[in-house]
XYZ file of C-alpha atoms in Angstrom:
562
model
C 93.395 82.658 84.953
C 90.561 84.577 86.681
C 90.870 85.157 90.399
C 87.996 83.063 92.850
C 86.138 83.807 95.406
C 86.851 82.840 98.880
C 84.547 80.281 99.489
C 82.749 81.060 96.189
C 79.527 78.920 95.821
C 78.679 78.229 92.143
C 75.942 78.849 89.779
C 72.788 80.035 91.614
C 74.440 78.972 94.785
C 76.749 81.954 93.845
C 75.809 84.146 97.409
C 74.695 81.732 99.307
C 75.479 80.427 102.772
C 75.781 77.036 104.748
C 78.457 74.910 105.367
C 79.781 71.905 103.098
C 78.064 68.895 104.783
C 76.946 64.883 104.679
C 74.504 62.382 106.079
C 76.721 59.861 107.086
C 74.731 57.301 105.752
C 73.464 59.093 103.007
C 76.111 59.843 100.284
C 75.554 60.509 96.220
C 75.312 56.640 95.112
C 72.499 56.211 98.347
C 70.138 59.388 96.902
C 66.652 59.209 98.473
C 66.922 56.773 100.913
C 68.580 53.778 98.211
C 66.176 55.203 95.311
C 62.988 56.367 96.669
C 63.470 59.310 94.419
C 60.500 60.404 92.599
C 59.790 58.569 89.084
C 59.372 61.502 86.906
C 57.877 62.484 83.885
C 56.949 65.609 81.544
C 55.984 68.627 82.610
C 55.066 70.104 85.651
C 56.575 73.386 87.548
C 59.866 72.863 89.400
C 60.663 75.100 92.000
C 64.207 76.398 93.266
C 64.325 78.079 96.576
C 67.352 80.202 96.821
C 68.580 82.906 99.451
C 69.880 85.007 96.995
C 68.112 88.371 95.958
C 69.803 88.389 92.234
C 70.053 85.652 88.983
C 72.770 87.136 87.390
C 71.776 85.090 83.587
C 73.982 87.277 81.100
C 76.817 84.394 79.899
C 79.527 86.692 79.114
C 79.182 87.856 83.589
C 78.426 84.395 85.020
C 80.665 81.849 86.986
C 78.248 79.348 86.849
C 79.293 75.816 86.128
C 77.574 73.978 83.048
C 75.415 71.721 85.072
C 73.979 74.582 87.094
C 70.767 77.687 86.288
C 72.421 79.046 82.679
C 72.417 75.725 81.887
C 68.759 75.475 81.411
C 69.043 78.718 79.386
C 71.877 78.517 77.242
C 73.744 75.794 75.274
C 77.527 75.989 74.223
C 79.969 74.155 72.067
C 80.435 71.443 74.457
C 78.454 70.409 77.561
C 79.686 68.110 81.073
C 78.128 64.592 81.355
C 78.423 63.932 85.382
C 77.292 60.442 87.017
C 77.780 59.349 90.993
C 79.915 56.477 89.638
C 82.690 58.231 87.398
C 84.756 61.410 86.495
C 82.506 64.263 84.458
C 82.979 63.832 81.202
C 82.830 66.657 78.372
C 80.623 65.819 75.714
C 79.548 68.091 72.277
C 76.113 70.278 73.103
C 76.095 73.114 69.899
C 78.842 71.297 68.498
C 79.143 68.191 66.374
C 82.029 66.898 68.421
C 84.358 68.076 71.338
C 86.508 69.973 69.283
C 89.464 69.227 66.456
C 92.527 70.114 67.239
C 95.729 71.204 64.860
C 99.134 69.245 64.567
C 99.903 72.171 67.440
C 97.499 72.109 69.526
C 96.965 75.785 69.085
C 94.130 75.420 66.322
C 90.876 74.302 67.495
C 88.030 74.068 65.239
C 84.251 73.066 65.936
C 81.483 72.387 63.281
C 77.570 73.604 64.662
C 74.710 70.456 64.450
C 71.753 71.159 61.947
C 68.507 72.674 62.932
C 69.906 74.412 65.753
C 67.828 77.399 67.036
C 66.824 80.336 69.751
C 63.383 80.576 71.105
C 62.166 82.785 68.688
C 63.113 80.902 66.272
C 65.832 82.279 64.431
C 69.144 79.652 63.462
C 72.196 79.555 65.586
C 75.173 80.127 63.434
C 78.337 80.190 64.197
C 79.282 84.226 64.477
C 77.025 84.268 67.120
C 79.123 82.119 69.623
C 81.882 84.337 68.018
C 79.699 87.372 69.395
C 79.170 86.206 72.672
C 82.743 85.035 73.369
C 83.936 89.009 72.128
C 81.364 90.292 74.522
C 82.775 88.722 77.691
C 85.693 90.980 76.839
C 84.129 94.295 77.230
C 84.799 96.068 80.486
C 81.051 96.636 80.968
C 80.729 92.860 80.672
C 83.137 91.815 83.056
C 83.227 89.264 85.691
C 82.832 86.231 84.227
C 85.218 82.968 83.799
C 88.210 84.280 82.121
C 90.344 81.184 80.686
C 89.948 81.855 77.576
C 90.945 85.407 77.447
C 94.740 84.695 78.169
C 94.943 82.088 75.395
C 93.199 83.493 72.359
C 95.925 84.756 70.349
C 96.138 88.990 70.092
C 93.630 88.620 72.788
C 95.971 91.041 75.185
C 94.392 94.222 74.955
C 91.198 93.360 73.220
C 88.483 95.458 74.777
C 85.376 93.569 73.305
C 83.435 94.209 69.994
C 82.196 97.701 71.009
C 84.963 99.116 71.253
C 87.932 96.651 69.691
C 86.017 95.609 66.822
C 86.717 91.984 65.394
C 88.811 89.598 67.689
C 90.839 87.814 64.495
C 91.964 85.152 66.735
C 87.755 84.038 66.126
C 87.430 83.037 62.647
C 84.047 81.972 60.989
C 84.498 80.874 57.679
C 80.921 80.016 57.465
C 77.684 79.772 59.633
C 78.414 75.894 61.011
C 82.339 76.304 61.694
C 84.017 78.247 64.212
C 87.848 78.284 64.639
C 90.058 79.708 67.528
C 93.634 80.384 67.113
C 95.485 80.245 70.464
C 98.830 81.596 71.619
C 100.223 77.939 72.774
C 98.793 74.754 73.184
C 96.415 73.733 75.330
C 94.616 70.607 76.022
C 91.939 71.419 77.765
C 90.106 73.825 75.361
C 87.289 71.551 75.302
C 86.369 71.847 78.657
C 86.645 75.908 78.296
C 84.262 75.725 75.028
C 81.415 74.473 77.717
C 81.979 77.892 79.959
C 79.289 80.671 79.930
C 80.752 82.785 77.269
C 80.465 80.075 74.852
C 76.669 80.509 74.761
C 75.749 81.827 71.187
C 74.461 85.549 71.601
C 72.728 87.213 68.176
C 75.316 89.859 67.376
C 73.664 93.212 68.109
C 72.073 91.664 70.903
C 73.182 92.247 74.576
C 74.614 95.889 73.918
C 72.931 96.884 77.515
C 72.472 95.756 80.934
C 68.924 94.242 80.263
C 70.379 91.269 78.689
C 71.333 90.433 82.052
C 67.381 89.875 82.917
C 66.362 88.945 79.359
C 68.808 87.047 77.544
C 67.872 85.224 74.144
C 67.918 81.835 74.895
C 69.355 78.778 73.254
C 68.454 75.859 76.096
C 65.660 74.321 76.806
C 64.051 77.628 78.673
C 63.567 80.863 78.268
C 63.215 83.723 80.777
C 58.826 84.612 80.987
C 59.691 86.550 84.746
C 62.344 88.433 86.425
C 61.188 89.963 89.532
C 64.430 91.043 91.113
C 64.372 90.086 94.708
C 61.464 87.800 94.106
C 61.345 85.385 91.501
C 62.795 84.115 88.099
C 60.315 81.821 85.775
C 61.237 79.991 83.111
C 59.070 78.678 80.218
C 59.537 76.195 77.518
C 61.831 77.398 74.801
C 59.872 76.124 71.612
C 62.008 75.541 69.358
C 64.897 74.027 71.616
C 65.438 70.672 70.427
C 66.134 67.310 72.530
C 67.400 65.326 69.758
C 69.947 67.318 69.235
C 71.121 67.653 73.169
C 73.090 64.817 74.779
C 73.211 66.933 78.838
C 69.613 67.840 79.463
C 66.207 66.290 79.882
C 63.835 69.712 79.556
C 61.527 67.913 81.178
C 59.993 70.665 83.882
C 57.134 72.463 81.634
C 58.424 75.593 83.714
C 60.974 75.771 86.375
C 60.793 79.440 89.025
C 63.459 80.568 91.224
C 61.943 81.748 94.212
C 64.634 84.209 95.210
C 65.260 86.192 98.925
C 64.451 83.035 100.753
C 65.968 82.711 104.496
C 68.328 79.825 104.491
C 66.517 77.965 107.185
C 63.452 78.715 106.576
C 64.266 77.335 103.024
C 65.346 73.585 104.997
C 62.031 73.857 107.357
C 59.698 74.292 103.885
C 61.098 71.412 102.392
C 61.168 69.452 105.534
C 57.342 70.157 105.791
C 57.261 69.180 101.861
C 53.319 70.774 101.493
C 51.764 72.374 98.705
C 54.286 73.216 95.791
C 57.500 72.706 98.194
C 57.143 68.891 97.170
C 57.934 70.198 94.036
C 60.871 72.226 95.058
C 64.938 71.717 96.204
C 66.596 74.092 97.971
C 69.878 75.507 95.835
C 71.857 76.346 98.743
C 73.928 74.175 101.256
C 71.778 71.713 104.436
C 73.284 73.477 107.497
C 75.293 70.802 109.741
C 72.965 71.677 112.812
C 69.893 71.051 110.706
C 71.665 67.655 109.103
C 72.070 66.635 112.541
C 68.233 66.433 113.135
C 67.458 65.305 109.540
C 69.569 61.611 110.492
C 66.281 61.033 112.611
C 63.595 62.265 110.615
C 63.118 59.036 108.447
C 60.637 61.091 106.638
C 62.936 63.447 105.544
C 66.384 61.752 105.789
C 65.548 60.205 102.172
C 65.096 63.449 99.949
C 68.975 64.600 101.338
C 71.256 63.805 98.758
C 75.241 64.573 99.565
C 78.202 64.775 97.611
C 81.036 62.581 97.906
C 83.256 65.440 98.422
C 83.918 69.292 97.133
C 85.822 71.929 97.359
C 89.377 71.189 98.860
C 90.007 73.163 101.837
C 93.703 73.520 103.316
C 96.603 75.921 104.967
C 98.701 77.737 102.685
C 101.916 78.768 104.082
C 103.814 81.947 102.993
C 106.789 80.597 101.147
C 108.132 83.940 100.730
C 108.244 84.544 104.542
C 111.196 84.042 107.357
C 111.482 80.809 108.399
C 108.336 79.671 106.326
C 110.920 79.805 103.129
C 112.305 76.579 104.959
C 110.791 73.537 103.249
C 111.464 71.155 106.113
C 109.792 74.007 108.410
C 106.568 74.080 106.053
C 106.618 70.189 106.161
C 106.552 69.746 109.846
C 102.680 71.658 109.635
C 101.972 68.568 107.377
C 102.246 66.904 111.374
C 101.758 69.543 113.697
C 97.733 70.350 111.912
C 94.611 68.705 113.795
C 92.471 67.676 110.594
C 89.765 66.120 112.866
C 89.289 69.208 115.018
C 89.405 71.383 111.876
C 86.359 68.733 110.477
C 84.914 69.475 113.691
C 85.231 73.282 113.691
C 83.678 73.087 109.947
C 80.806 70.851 110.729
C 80.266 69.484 114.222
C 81.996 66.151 113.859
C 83.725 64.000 111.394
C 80.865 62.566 110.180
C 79.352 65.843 108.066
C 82.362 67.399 107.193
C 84.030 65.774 104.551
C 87.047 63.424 104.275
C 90.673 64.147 105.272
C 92.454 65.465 102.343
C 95.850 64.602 101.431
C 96.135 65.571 97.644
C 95.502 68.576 95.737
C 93.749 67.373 92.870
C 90.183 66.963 94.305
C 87.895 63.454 94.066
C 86.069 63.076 90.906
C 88.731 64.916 88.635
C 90.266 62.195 85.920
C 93.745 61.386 86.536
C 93.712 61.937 90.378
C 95.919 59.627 92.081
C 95.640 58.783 95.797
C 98.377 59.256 97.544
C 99.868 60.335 101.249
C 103.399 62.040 101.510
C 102.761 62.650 105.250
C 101.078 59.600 107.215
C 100.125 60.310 110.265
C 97.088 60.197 112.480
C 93.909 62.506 111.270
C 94.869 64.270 114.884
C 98.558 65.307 113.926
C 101.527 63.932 114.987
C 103.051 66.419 117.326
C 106.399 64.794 117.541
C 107.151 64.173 114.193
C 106.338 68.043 113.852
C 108.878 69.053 116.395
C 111.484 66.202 115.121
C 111.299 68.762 111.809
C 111.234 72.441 113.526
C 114.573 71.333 114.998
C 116.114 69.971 111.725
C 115.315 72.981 109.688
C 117.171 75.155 112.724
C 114.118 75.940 114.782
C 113.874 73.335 118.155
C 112.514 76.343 120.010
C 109.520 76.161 117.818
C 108.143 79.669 115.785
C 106.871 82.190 116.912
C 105.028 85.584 116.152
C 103.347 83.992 112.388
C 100.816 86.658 111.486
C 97.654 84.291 110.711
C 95.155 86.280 108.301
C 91.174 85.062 108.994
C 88.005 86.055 107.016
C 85.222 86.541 109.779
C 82.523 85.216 107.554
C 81.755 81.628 106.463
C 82.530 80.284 110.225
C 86.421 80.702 109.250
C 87.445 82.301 112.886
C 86.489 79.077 114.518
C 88.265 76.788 111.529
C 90.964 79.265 112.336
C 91.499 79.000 115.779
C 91.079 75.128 115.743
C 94.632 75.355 113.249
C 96.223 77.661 115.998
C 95.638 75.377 118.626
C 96.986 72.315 117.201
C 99.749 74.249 115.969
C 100.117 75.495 119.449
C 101.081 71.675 120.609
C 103.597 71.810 118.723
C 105.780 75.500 119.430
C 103.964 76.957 116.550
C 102.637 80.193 117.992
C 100.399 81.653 115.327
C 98.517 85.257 116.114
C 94.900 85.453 114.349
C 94.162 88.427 112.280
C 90.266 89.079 111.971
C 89.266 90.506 108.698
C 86.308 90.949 106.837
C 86.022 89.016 103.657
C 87.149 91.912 101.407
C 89.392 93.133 103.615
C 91.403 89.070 103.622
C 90.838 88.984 99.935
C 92.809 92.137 99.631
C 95.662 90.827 101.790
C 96.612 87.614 100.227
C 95.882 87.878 96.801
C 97.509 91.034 96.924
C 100.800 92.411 95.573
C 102.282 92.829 99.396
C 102.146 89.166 100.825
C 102.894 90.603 104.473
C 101.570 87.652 105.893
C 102.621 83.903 107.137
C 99.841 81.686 106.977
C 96.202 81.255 105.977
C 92.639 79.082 105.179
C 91.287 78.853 101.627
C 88.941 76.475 99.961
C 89.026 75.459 96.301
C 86.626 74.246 93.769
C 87.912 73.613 90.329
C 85.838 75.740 87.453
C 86.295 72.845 85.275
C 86.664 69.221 85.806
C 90.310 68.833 84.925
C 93.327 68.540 87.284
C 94.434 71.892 85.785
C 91.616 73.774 87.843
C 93.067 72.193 90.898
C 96.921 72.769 90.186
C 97.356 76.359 88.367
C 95.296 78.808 89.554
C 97.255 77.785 93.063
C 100.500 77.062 92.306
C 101.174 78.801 89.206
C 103.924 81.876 89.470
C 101.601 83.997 87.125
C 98.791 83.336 90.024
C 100.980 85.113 92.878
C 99.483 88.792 94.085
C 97.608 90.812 91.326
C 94.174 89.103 92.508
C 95.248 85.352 92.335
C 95.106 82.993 94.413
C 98.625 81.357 94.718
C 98.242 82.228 98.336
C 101.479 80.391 99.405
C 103.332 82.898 97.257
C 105.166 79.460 95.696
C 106.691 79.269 92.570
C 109.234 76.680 91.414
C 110.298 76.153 87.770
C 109.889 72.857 87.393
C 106.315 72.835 88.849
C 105.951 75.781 86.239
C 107.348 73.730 83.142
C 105.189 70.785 83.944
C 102.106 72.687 84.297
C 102.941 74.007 81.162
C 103.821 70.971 80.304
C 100.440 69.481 81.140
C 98.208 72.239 79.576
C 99.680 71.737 76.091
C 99.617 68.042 76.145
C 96.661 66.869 73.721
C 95.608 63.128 75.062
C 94.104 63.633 78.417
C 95.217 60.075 79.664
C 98.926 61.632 79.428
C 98.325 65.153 80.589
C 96.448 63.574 83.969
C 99.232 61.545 84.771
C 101.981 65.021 84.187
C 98.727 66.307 86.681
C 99.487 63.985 89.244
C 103.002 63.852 88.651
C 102.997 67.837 89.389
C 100.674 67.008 93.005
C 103.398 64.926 94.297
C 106.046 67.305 93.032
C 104.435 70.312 95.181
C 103.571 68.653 98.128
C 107.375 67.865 98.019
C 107.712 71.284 99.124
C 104.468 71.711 101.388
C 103.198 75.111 100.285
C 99.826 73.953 101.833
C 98.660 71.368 103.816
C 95.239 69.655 103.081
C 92.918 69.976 105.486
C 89.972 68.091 104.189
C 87.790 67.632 100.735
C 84.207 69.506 102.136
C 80.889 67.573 101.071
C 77.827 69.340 100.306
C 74.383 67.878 100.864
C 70.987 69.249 99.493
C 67.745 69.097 100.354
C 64.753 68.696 98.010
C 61.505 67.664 97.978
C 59.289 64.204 97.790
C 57.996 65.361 93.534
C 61.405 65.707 92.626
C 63.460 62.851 91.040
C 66.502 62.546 88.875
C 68.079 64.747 92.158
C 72.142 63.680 91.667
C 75.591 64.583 92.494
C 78.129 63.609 90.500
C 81.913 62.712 91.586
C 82.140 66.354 90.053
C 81.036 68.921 91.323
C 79.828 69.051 94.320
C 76.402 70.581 93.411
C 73.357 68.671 91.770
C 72.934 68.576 88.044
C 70.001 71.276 87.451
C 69.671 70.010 83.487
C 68.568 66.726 84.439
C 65.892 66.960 87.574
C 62.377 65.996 87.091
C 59.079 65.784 88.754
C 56.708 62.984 89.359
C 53.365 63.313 87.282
């Protein structure tokens, strides 16, 4: 699985800054003020205000999720349906279902819909999305999602199709089917055939680094503008069709990126909603200080829509270190932690920060099941912590635990907020500033000379897998991944393989859930809270939702008022 990003924001939010956030009375179901969205129609120019200087649009580099800016450009097999009221779902976009699977589950095979087409016209056909899957292996291409690459079969040392040729895991038998031969089963191919480097590229196509500013296009849009540093437009792809496409609306006659924009000046524009900024939502994060004044601006306060919750954010402990190795040491943090002052430290108060967390797979993922191995108060229970230092040999408390921090993304103050509580209870932690590279390096590297850190999490995918392997994994510890507790257990291992090969989702979310009791069991982390994310866009725009996943506002289906 590819490493992420600390903190990585996703799709054109990929750079950008704020804090996960809410309106307290203001939440994904109560958009615009309890529907005082706009009523939209066709056409118009949509505008998306972003802080970044860079739309990164090649598929085989992007991280972007399906709902998000490549979206609009490219289609792939499958597509994500995402309501306020439900799990995402994954639905066929290129494809004429979700995908067939073999007896094994190792065989997946996918048959193209009729009178599909780029923008210039020529027909999609099924060696293309072979093409564009090979390309996300070349070296020069790098960067992108990666799930796919560990479980085409061969796939190992397959260095693209400039220099490895043919990947024969791929087949095309003819233009409308496409079949991939994997190296085990796995359930949740599906959901992988809707990643970027499913998008169908022409093979001979994309051979350069220009196709990252001028890719053919297969969605709704096409790129008319790249100004780096300035902005992106998108036209109308003609010969995209809508009868054929389940995910978006292509309503927007054009949509621009307006890129370079200061984050606050991005919330004060929209606030002001004049000129085109009433046709415009801002793609990065409402800053808590700025939310704070928004609950009074009745004005405003409708056109902030919020998520129900994002990104899981928690402490992973060191498994692999001293008295850390200790399960009934790592389980008295479950107590000792301060979730409300750590919601404070994110966002200013309980209120905009996001719900206490007490799971690992996140809200909106099918399967999740609610549950609480460690009740206690959101402020800790300091006893109970001490009651389990002393059983697991340590009634003195710890001390000396070497506490990693990135100094970016307001993480010293998150940080400090853990060592305190901590503190209460004989837990003496020592804070190690780092820059964001510099952390990165240190505990997703092959060394693990540390005891404790923060991370945040936001499944690539909207499947309990996201949330359970890329952390817990053994194949995820060092090397770049993000197993940052260093854990790794068998049995968690077996089920998760367990999981991934199991065919009928209604089973394999239930061996999900089974496996997020199993590890909290052990406490390689505690859960610190489930961050919400609220957006801001203006009074033209309509057809502005969050789904229960992700945490970020489905791009394919916004519209403007006439």
């Amino acid at each position: 699985m590819d490493r992420r990003g600390f903190l990585r924001m996703i799709g054109a939010t990929a750079a950008m800054t704020g804090a996960g956030s809410l309106l307290a009375a203001c939440n994904a179901n109560e958009r615009a003020g309890g529907g005082q969205q706009a009523v939209v129609a066709a056409g118009g120019t949509l505008y998306v205000l972003s802080d970044t200087t860079s739309l990164h649009l090649d598929p085989a580099k992007s991280q972007g999720l399906a709902i998000t800016s490549l979206g609009l450009l490219f289609r792939r097999l499958t597509v994500w349906k995402t309501s306020p009221d439900g799990p995402a779902t994954v639905v066929p976009d290129l494809a004429t279902d979700i995908g067939r699977a073999g007896a094994d589950g190792r065989t997946w095979t996918y048959t193209l819909k009729d009178g599909l087409a780029y923008a210039d016209g020529t027909p999609i056909v099924a060696a293309d999305i072979k093409y564009g899957i090979e390309r996300s292996f070349a070296p020069a291409f790098s960067g992108g999602l990666g799930y796919h690459k560990a479980l085409l079969a061969g796939a190992e040392s397959y260095r693209g199709p400039f220099e490895g040729g043919d990947l024969a895991s791929i087949e095309t038998p003819d233009d409308k089917t496409i079949v991939f031969h994997l190296n085990r089963s796995y359930g949740d191919w599906p959901w992988l055939a809707s990643m970027p480097a499913f998008a169908p590229v022409p093979r001979g196509k994309g051979t350069d680094a220009t196709y990252d500013t001028q890719p053919v296009a297969s969605g709704p849009y096409q790129v008319t503008k790249y100004a780096k540093g300035v902005e992106v437009r998108l036209g109308r792809n003609p010969h995209w069709d809508p009868k054929t496409d389940v995910a978006r609306t292509g309503l927007a006659e054009e949509i621009v990126f307006q890129l370079g924009q200061d984050a606050s000046v991005i919330s004060q524009r929209l606030i002001a909603d004049s000129g085109n900024d009433a046709y415009a939502f801002g793609s990065a994060f409402v800053a808590p200080a700025q939310l704070a004044q928004l609950q009074g601006n009745p004005a405003v306060k409708p056109r902030v829509v919020t998520s129900k919750s994002g990104a899981l954010a928690y402490l992973a402990l060191n498994t692999r270190r001293g008295p850390l190795a200790n399960p009934r040491v790592r389980q008295a943090f479950q107590y000792a932690v301060d979730k409300q002052a750590y919601q404070i430290a994110t966002a200013g108060s309980v209120d905009l920060a996001g719900p206490v967390a007490t799971t690992l797979i996140t809200e909106g993922i099918a399967g999740r099941e609610v549950f609480d191995l460690y009740p206690a108060p959101p402020t800790g229970d300091v006893a109970k912590a001490k009651e389990l230092l002393a059983a697991g040999g340590y009634p003195n408390g710890l001390d000396n635990l070497d506490f990693p921090v990135s100094t970016s993304n307001n993480m010293a103050d998150k940080a400090q907020a853990i060592q305190a509580a901590l503190a209460r209870a004989g837990i003496r932690a020592t804070l190690r500033p780092l820059d964001e590279d510099a952390w990165e390096a240190v505990v997703t590297g092959n060394d693990g000379s540390y005891d404790l850190t923060l991370g945040s999490w936001q499944p690539d995918f909207p499947s309990a897998n996201a949330n359970i392997q890329p952390l817990f994994g053994s194949s995820e510890i060092g090397n770049g991944g993000y197993n940052l507790s260093r854990y790794s257990v068998p049995e968690v291992d077996a089920l998760i393989s367990q999981a991934q090969g199991t065919l009928d989702q209604a089973a394999a979310g239930k061996l999900w859930a089974q496996a997020d009791r199993r590890i909290l069991q052990d406490s390689p982390v505690v859960p610190l809270i489930y961050t919400r994310n609220s957006f801001l866009h203006g009074s033209k725009v309509g057809d502005f939702t969050i789904g229960e996943f992700p945490a970020y506002p489905n791009y394919l289906q916004i519209g403007l008022a006439k």
